[in-house]
Each structure stands twice: as structure tokens, then as C-alpha cells.
mmCIF file of C-alpha atoms in Angstrom:
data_model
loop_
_atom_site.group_PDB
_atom_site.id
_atom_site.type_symbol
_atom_site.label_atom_id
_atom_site.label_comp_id
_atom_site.label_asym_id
_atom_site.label_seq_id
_atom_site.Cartn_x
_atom_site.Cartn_y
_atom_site.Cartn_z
ATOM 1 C CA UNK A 27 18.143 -29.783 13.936
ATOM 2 C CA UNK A 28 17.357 -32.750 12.068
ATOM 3 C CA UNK A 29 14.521 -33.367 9.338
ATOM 4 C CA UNK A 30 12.015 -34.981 11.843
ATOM 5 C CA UNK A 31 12.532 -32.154 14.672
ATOM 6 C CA UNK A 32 12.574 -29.236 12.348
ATOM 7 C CA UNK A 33 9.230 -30.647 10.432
ATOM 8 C CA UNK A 34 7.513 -31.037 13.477
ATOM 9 C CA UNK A 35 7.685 -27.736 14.700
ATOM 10 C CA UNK A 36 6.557 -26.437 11.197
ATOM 11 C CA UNK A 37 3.561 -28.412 11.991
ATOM 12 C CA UNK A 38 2.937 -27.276 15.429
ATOM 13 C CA UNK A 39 3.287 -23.869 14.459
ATOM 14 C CA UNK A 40 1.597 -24.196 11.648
ATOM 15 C CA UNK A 41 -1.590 -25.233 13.646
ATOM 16 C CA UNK A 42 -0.671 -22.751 16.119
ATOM 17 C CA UNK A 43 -0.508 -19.619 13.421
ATOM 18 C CA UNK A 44 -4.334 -20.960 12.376
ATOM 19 C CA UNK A 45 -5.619 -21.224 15.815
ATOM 20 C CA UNK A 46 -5.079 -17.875 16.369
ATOM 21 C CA UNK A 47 -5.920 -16.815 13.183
ATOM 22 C CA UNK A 48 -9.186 -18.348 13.354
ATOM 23 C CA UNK A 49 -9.830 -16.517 17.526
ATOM 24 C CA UNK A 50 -9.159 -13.177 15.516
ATOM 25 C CA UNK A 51 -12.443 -14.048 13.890
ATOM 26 C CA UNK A 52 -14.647 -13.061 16.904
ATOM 27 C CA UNK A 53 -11.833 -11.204 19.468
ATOM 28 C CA UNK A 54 -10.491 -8.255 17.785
ATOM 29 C CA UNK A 55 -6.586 -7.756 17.984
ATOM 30 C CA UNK A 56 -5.401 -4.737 20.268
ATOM 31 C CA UNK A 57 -4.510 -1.817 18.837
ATOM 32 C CA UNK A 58 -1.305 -0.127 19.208
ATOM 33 C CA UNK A 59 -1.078 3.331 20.369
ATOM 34 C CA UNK A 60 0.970 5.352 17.544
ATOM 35 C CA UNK A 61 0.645 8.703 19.326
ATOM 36 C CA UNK A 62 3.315 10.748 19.182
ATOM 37 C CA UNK A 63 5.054 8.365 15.996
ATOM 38 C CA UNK A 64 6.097 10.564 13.167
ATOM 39 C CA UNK A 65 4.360 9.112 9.937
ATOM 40 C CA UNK A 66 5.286 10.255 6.451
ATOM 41 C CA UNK A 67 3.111 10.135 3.644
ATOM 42 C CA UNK A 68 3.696 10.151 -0.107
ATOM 43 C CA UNK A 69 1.244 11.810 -2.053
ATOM 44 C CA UNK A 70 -0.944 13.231 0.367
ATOM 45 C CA UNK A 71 -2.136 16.538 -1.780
ATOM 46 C CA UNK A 72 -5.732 14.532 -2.231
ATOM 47 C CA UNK A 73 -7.507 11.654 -2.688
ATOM 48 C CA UNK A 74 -6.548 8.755 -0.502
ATOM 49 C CA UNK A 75 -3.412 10.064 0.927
ATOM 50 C CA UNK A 76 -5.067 13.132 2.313
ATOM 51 C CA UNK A 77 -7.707 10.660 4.071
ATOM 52 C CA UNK A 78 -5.222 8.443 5.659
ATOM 53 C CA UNK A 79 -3.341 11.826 6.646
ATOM 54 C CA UNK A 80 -6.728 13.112 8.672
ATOM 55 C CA UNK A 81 -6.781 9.617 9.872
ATOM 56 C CA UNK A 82 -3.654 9.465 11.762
ATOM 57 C CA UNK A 83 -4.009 13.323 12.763
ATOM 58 C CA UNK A 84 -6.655 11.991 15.306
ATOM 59 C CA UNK A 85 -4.583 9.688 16.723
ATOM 60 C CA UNK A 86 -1.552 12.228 17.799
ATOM 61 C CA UNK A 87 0.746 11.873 15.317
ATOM 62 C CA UNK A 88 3.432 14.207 13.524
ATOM 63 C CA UNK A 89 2.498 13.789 9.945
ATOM 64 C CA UNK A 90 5.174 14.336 7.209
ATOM 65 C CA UNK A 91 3.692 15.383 3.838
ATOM 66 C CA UNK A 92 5.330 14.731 0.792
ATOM 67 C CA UNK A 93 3.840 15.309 -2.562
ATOM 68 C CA UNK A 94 4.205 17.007 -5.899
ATOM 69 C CA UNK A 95 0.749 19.234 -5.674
ATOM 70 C CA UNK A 96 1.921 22.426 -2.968
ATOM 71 C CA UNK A 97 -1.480 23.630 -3.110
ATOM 72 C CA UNK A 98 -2.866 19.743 -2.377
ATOM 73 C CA UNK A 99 -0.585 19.437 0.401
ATOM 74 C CA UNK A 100 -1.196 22.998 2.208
ATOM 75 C CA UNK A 101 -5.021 21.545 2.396
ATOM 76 C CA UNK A 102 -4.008 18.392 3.651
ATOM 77 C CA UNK A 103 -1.814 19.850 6.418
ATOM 78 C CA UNK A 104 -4.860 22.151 7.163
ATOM 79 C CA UNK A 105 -7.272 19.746 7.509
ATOM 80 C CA UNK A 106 -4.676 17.119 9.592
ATOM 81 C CA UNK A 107 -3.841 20.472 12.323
ATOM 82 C CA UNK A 108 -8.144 20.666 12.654
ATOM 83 C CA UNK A 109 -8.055 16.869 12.966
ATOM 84 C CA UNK A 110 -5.795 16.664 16.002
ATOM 85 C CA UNK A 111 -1.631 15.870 14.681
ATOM 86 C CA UNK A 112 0.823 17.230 16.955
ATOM 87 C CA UNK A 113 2.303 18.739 14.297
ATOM 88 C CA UNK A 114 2.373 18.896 10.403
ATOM 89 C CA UNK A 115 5.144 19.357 7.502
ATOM 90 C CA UNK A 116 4.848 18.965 4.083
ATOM 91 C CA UNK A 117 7.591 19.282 1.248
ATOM 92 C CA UNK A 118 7.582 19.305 -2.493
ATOM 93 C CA UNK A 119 8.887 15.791 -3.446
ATOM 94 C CA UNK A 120 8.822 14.210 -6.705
ATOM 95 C CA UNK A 121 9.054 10.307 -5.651
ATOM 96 C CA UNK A 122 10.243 9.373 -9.176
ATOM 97 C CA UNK A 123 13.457 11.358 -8.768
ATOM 98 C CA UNK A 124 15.603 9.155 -6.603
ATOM 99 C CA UNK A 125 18.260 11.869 -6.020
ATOM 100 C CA UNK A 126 15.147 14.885 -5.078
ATOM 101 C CA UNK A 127 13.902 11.757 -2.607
ATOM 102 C CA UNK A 128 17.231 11.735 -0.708
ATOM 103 C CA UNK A 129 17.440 15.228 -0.649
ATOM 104 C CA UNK A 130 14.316 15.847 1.020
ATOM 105 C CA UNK A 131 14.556 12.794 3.197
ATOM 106 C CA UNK A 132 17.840 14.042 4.983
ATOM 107 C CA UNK A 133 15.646 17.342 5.142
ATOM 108 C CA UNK A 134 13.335 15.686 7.052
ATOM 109 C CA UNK A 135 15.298 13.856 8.956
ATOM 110 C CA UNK A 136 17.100 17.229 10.355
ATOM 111 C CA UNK A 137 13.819 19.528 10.561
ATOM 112 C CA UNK A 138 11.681 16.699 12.018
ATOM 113 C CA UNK A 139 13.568 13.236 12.741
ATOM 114 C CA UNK A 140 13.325 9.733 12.158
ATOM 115 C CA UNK A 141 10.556 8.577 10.540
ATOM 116 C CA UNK A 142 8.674 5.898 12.356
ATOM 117 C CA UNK A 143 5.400 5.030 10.256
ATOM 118 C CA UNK A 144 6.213 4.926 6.193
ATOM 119 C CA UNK A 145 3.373 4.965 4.106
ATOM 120 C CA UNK A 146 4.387 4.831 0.038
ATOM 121 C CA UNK A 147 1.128 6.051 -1.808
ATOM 122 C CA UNK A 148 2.259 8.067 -4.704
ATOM 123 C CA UNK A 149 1.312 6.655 -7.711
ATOM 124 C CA UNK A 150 0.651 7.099 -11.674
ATOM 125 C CA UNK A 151 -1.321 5.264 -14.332
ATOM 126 C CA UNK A 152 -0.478 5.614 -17.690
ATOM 127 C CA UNK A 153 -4.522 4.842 -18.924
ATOM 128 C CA UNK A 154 -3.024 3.170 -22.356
ATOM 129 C CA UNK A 155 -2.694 -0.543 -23.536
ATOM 130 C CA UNK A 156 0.443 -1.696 -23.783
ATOM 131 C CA UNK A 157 1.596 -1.279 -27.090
ATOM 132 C CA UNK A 158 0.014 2.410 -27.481
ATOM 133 C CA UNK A 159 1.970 3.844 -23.844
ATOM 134 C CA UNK A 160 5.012 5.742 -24.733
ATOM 135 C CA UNK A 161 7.948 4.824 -22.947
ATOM 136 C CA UNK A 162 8.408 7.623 -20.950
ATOM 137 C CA UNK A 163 5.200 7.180 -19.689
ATOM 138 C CA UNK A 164 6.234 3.505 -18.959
ATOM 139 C CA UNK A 165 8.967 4.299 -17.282
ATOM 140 C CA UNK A 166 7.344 6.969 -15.450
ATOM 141 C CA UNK A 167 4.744 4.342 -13.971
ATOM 142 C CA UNK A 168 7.669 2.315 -12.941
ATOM 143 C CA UNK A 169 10.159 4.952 -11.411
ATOM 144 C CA UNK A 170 6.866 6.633 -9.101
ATOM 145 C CA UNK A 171 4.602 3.030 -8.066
ATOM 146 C CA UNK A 172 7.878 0.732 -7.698
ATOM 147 C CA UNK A 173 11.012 2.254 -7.446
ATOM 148 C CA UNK A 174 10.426 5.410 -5.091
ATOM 149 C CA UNK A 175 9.943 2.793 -2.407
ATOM 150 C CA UNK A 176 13.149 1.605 -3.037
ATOM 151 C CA UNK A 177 14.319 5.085 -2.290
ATOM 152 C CA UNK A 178 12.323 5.959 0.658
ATOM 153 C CA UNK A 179 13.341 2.447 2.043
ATOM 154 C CA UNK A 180 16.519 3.273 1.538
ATOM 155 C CA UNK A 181 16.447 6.908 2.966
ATOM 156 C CA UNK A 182 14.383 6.114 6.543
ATOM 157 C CA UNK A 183 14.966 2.204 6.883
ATOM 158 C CA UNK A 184 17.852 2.695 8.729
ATOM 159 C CA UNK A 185 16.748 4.249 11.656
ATOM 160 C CA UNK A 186 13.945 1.871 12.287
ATOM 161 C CA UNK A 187 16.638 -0.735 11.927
ATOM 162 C CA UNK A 188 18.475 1.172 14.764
ATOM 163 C CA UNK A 189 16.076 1.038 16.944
ATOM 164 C CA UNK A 190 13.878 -2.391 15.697
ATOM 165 C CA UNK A 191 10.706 0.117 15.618
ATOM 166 C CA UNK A 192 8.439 1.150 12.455
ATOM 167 C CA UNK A 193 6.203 0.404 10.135
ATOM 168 C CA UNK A 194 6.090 0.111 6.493
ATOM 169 C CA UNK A 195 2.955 0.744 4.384
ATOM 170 C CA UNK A 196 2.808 -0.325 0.636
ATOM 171 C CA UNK A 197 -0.753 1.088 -0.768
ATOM 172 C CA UNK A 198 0.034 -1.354 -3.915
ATOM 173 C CA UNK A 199 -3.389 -2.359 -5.751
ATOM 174 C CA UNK A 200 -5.236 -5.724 -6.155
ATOM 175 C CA UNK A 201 -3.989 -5.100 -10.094
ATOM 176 C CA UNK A 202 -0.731 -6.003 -7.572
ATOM 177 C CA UNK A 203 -1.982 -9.327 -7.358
ATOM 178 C CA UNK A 204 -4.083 -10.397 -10.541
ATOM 179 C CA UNK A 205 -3.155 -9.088 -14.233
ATOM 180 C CA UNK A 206 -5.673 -6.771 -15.407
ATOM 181 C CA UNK A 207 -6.645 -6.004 -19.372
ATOM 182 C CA UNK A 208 -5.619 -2.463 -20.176
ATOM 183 C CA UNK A 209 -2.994 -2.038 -17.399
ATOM 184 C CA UNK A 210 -0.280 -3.933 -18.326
ATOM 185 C CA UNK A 211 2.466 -1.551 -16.884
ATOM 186 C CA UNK A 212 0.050 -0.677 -13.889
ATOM 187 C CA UNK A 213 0.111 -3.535 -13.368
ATOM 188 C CA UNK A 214 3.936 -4.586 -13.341
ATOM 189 C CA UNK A 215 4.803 -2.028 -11.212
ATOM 190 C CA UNK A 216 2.421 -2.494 -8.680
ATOM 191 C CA UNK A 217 2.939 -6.343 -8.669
ATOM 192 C CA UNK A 218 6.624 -5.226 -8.249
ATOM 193 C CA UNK A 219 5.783 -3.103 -4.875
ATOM 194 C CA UNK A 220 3.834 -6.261 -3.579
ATOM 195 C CA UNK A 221 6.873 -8.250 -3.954
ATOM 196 C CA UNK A 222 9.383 -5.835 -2.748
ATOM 197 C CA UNK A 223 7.246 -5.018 0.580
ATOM 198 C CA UNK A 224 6.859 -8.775 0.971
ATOM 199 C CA UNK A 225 10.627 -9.674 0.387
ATOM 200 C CA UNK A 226 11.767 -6.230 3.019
ATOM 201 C CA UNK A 227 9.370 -7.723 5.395
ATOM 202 C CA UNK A 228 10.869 -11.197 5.745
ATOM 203 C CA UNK A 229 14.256 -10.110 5.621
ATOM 204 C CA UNK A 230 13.907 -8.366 8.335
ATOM 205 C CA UNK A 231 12.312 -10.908 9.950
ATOM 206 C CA UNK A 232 15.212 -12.989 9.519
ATOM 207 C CA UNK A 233 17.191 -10.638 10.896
ATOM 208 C CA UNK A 234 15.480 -10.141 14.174
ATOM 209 C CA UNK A 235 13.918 -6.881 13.661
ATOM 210 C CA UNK A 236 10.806 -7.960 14.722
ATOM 211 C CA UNK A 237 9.878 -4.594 16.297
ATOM 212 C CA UNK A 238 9.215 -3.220 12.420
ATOM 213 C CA UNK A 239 6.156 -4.359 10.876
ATOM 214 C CA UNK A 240 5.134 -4.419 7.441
ATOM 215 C CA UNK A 241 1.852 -3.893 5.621
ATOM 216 C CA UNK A 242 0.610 -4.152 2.409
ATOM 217 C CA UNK A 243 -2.896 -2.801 1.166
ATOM 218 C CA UNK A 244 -4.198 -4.047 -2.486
ATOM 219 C CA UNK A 245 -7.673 -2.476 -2.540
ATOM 220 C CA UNK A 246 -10.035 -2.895 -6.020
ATOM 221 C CA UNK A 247 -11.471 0.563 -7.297
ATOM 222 C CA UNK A 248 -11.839 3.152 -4.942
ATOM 223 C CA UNK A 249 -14.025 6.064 -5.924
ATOM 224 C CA UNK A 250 -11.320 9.186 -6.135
ATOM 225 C CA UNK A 251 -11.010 9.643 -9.618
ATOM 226 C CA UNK A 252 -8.090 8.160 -11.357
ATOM 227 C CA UNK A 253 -10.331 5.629 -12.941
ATOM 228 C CA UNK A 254 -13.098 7.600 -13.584
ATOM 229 C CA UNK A 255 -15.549 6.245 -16.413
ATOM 230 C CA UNK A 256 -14.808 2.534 -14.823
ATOM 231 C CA UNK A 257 -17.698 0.331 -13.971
ATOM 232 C CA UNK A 258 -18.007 -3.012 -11.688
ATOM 233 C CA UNK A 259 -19.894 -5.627 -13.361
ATOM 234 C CA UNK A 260 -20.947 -7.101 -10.079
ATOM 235 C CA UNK A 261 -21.295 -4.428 -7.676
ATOM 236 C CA UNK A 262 -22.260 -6.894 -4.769
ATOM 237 C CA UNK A 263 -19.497 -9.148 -5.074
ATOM 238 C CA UNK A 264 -16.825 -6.597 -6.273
ATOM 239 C CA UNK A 265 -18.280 -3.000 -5.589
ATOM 240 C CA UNK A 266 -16.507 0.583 -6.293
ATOM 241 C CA UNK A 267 -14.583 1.330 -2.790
ATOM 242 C CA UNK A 268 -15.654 4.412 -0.568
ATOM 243 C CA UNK A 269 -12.046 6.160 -0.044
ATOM 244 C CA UNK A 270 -12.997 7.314 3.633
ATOM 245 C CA UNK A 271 -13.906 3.547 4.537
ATOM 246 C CA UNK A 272 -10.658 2.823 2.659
ATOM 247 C CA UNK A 273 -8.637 4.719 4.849
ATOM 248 C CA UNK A 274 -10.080 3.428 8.039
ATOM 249 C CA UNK A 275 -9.432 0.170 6.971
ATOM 250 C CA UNK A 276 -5.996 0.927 6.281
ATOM 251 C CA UNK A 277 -5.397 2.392 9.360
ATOM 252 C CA UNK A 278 -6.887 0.147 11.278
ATOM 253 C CA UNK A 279 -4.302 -2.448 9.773
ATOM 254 C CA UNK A 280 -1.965 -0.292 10.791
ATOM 255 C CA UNK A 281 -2.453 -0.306 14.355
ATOM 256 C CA UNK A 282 -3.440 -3.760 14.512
ATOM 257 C CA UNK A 283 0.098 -4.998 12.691
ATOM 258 C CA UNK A 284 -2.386 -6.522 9.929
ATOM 259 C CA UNK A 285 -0.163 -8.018 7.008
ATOM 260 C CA UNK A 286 -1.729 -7.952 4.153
ATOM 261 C CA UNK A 287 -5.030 -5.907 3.626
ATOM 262 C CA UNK A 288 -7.158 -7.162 0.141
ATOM 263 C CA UNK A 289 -10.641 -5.034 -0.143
ATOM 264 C CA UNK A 290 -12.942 -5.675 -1.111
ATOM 265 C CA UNK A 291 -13.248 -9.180 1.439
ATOM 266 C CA UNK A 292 -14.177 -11.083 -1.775
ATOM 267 C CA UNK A 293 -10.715 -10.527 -3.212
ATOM 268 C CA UNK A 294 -9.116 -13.047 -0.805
ATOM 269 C CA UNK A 295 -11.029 -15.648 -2.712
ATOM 270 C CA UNK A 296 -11.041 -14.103 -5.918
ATOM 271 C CA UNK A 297 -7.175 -14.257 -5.600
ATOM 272 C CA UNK A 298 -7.046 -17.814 -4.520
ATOM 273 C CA UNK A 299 -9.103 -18.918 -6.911
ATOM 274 C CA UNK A 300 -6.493 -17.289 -9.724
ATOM 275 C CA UNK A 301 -3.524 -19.032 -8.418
ATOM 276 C CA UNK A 302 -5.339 -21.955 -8.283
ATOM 277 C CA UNK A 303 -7.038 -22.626 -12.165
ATOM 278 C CA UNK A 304 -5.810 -22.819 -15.375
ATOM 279 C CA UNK A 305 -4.677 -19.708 -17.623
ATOM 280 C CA UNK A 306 -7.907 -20.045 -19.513
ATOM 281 C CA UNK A 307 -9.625 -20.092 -16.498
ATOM 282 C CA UNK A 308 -7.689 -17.171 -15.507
ATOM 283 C CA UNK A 309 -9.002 -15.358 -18.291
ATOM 284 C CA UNK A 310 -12.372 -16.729 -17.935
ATOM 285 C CA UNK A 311 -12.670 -15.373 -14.307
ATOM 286 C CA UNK A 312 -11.442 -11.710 -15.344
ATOM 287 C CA UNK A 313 -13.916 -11.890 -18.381
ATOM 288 C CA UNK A 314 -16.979 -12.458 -15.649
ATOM 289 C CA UNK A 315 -15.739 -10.295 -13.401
ATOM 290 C CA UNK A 316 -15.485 -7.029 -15.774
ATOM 291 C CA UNK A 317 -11.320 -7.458 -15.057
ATOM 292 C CA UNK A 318 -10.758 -4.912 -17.935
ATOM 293 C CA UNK A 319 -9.969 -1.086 -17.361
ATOM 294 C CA UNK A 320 -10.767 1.690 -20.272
ATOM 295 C CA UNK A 321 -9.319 5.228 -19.201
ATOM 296 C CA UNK A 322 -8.328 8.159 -21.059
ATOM 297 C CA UNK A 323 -5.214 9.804 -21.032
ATOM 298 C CA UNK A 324 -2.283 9.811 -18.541
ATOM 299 C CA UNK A 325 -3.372 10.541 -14.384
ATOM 300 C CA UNK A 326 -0.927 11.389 -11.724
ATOM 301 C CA UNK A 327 -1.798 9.573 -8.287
ATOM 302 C CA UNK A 328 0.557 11.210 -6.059
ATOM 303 C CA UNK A 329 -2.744 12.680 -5.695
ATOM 304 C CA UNK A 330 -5.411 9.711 -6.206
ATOM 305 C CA UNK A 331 -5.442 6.167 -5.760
ATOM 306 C CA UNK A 332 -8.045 3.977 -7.315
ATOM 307 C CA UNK A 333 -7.349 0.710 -8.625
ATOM 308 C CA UNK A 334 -4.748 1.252 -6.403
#
């Protein structure tokens, strides 16, 4: 195709992709019917993960529980049985252990089947600047937010490949998408899982797999507990999350093949507006905005999400 052609239809469907963008605004997209889908869910023992669990219990689903809390989870499956799922299994898994993540994935896979809906939610925040985290902490952040998604890619991709039908769920954090004082590792890894859902999702998009959609959630603070002690400057413009409204938000991207999800709304322009100044500026806007996180000690979010 030459230059001319090829640029023209980038135009067109360019124009096209913002028309009906801009419909969406006032006719709401259909919703899918995931009844019956078999969705697995790291770190469902509490918190935001137990939420989204409930979530897609009403909708028919056989939920897959995976976290490191047996107690948490046993709750969780109790609560997603009352809430309508079809079915409900949870297993021990520690996400940072890529070897324990295979083993209990092929578990799965022969007690329950393919999974069809992924959603990676485990997560850990160190609560230290930089320079006073110990490395095994650091590392720790890294091997649970980042690279257990490489693993649980890895384990249940395949089978969605086979059949070009899934969906992949990153709950990443909008310290994913703007740097964040006090969170510098947090921050890393979860700016890592943005990436890595963003890069799986094209290339399989260039592949043809069409059929398996990707989303990725980067909400501010949510109100579960892993930052507790944390204030918003500006609760109107940036205010402290609700985790029930969280998760209906989340699911609702889910079943309407939403892309990227960024809550509060104000964080679409509040993240536009950082790739677009200067690093002063950048520092500036954090500054006004409160952008800085104080916690105490070391919290384990394969129970709680917050700034996720």
C-alpha cells in the first residue's frame, strides 16, 4: 500500500474511532453476557478482590480464587455461593512465586478448566521512600504487582489463544500512570503492569486474536485500607474511592470491552495534562494536588487495593 493510501485510511479511521467514541457519550455500549465464563481472581481474601468476586457471582460465573489469606478466601467463596456463581474454588497461591503460580495453574486447569476472564489484583506496597525500602521488600513489590502477571499470562494465555476468547484484567493504579512522592517502587511496578497489559493487548491484536480483550483499571485511592492515614487535598476534584462503586465500575468495563478504566473521571485530564507540561510543571501539579503518600510499615494487597 503506498504512503498516500495507507495515510488516508489512518485518517478515515481515525475520524471513524472518534465518531463512535463520541455516540458512546449518550448510547451506552451493550454488555456482554459472561455467564457461565470461568473468571480467576488474584487476591480475592478481601478488600477489592473480594468485591469484584461478589460482583461476577451475580452474573453466573465460576469464580477461581487465588490468594495467600485461606481464611480471606473461604469468606470470599462464601459470600460469591450467596451471591449467585455457579460454582466457587479457591487455592492458596503466592503470586510472587513463579514456580507455586504454575503449579496451581495446571491445578486449576485439571479441577476446573480453562480460564476465560483473568483478573491480576494481588498486590504489595512497601510504605517506605526509596532509599529507606530494603531490597527484599523491593523486590517483593516487583515479583507480586509486575511479574506474577507475567506468570499467570503465561500459565492461562494459551487457551484463550486457542480459542480467540478471554479477557485480561490488570487492576494496576493511577501511581501506574503518574510518579508519585513516597512510592517510588509502587510505583515502577505498577507502571510496569500498565505497560505489559498494554503491549499483550496489541500483540494480540496483531495477531488476529481479536476475540480476547484487554483491560486495564488505574483507580486513585480507594478506601480499603492499604493507605490508611492518606488524605486528598481536593476531595471534589480527586476524592477517596468507595471500593463497592470501584468494583462496579470495573466490572462494568468488563462486560462492556472498556480499555482502559482511570477513576476518578478527573484523572483522564489530570494525566493528559502530565504528559503534556514541563517536569517542573510536573512537580508543580503533584504539589497542588497532595501527589505525596506517607504510610507506615510494609502492607500486603493480595488482600487490599488502594492506590491501586
Amino acid at each position: 500500500m503506498n504512503f498516500f493510501l495507507d495515510t488516508l485510511r489512518v485518517i478515515l479511521l481515525s475520524i471513524w474511532y472518534n465518531v463512535e467514541s463520541f455516540v458512546h457519550l449518550f448510547v451506552p455500549r451493550r454488555k456482554k453476557n459472561i455467564s457461565g465464563e470461568v473468571v480467576l481472581i488474584t487476591g480475592s481474601g478481601s478488600g477489592i478482590g473480594r468485591l469484584m468476586a461478589q460482583e461476577f457471582a451475580a452474573l453466573g460465573t465460576v469464580l477461581v480464587l487465588w490468594d495467600i489469606n485461606q481464611d480471606g478466601m473461604k469468606e470470599t467463596a462464601r459470600l460469591a455461593k450467596q451471591s449467585g456463581a455457579s460454582s466457587v474454588h479457591h487455592y492458596l497461591c503466592d503470586c510472587s512465586d513463579k514456580n507455586e503460580v504454575y503449579r496451581v495453574a495446571d491445578q486449576v486447569k485439571r479441577e476446573v478448566g480453562d480460564i476465560s476472564i483473568l483478573v491480576n489484583n494481588a498486590g504489595i506496597v512497601t510504605g517506605k521512600k526509596f532509599m529507606d525500602a530494603p531490597d527484599s521488600l523491593i523486590e517483593k513489590t516487583v515479583e507480586v504487582n509486575t511479574m506474577a502477571h507475567f506468570w499467570t499470562y503465561k500459565a492461562f494465555l494459551p487457551a484463550m489463544i486457542a480459542n480467540n476468547h478471554g479477557h485480561l484484567v490488570s487492576i494496576s493504579s493511577s501511581a501506574g500512570l503518574i510518579g508519585v512522592n513516597g512510592l517510588a517502587d509502587y510505583c515502577a511496578s505498577k507502571f510496569a503492569a500498565v505497560g505489559f497489559a498494554e503491549s499483550v493487548g496489541l500483540e494480540l491484536l496483531a495477531t488476529g486474536k481479536d476475540g480476547i480483550k484487554t483491560t486495564i483499571v488505574c483507580p486513585y485511592f480507594i478506601n480499603t485500607g492499604m493507605f490508611d492515614g492518606c488524605l486528598t487535598k481536593w476531595p471534589t476534584l480527586l476524592p477517596i474511592l468507595n471500593p463497592e462503586y470501584v468494583a462496579k465500575k470495573i466490572i462494568h468495563a468488563v462486560l462492556t470491552d472498556q480499555v482502559f478504566l482511570l477513576l476518578p473521571r478527573s484523572m483522564y485530564l489530570i494525566t493528559a495534562l502530565k504528559n503534556a507540561v514541563q517536569w517542573k510543571q510536573t512537580y508543580l501539579l503533584g504539589s497542588y494536588l497532595g501527589m505525596s503518600v506517607q504510610v507506615d510499615g510494609h502492607t500486603d494487597t493480595s488482600q487490599h487495593h488502594k492506590l491501586h
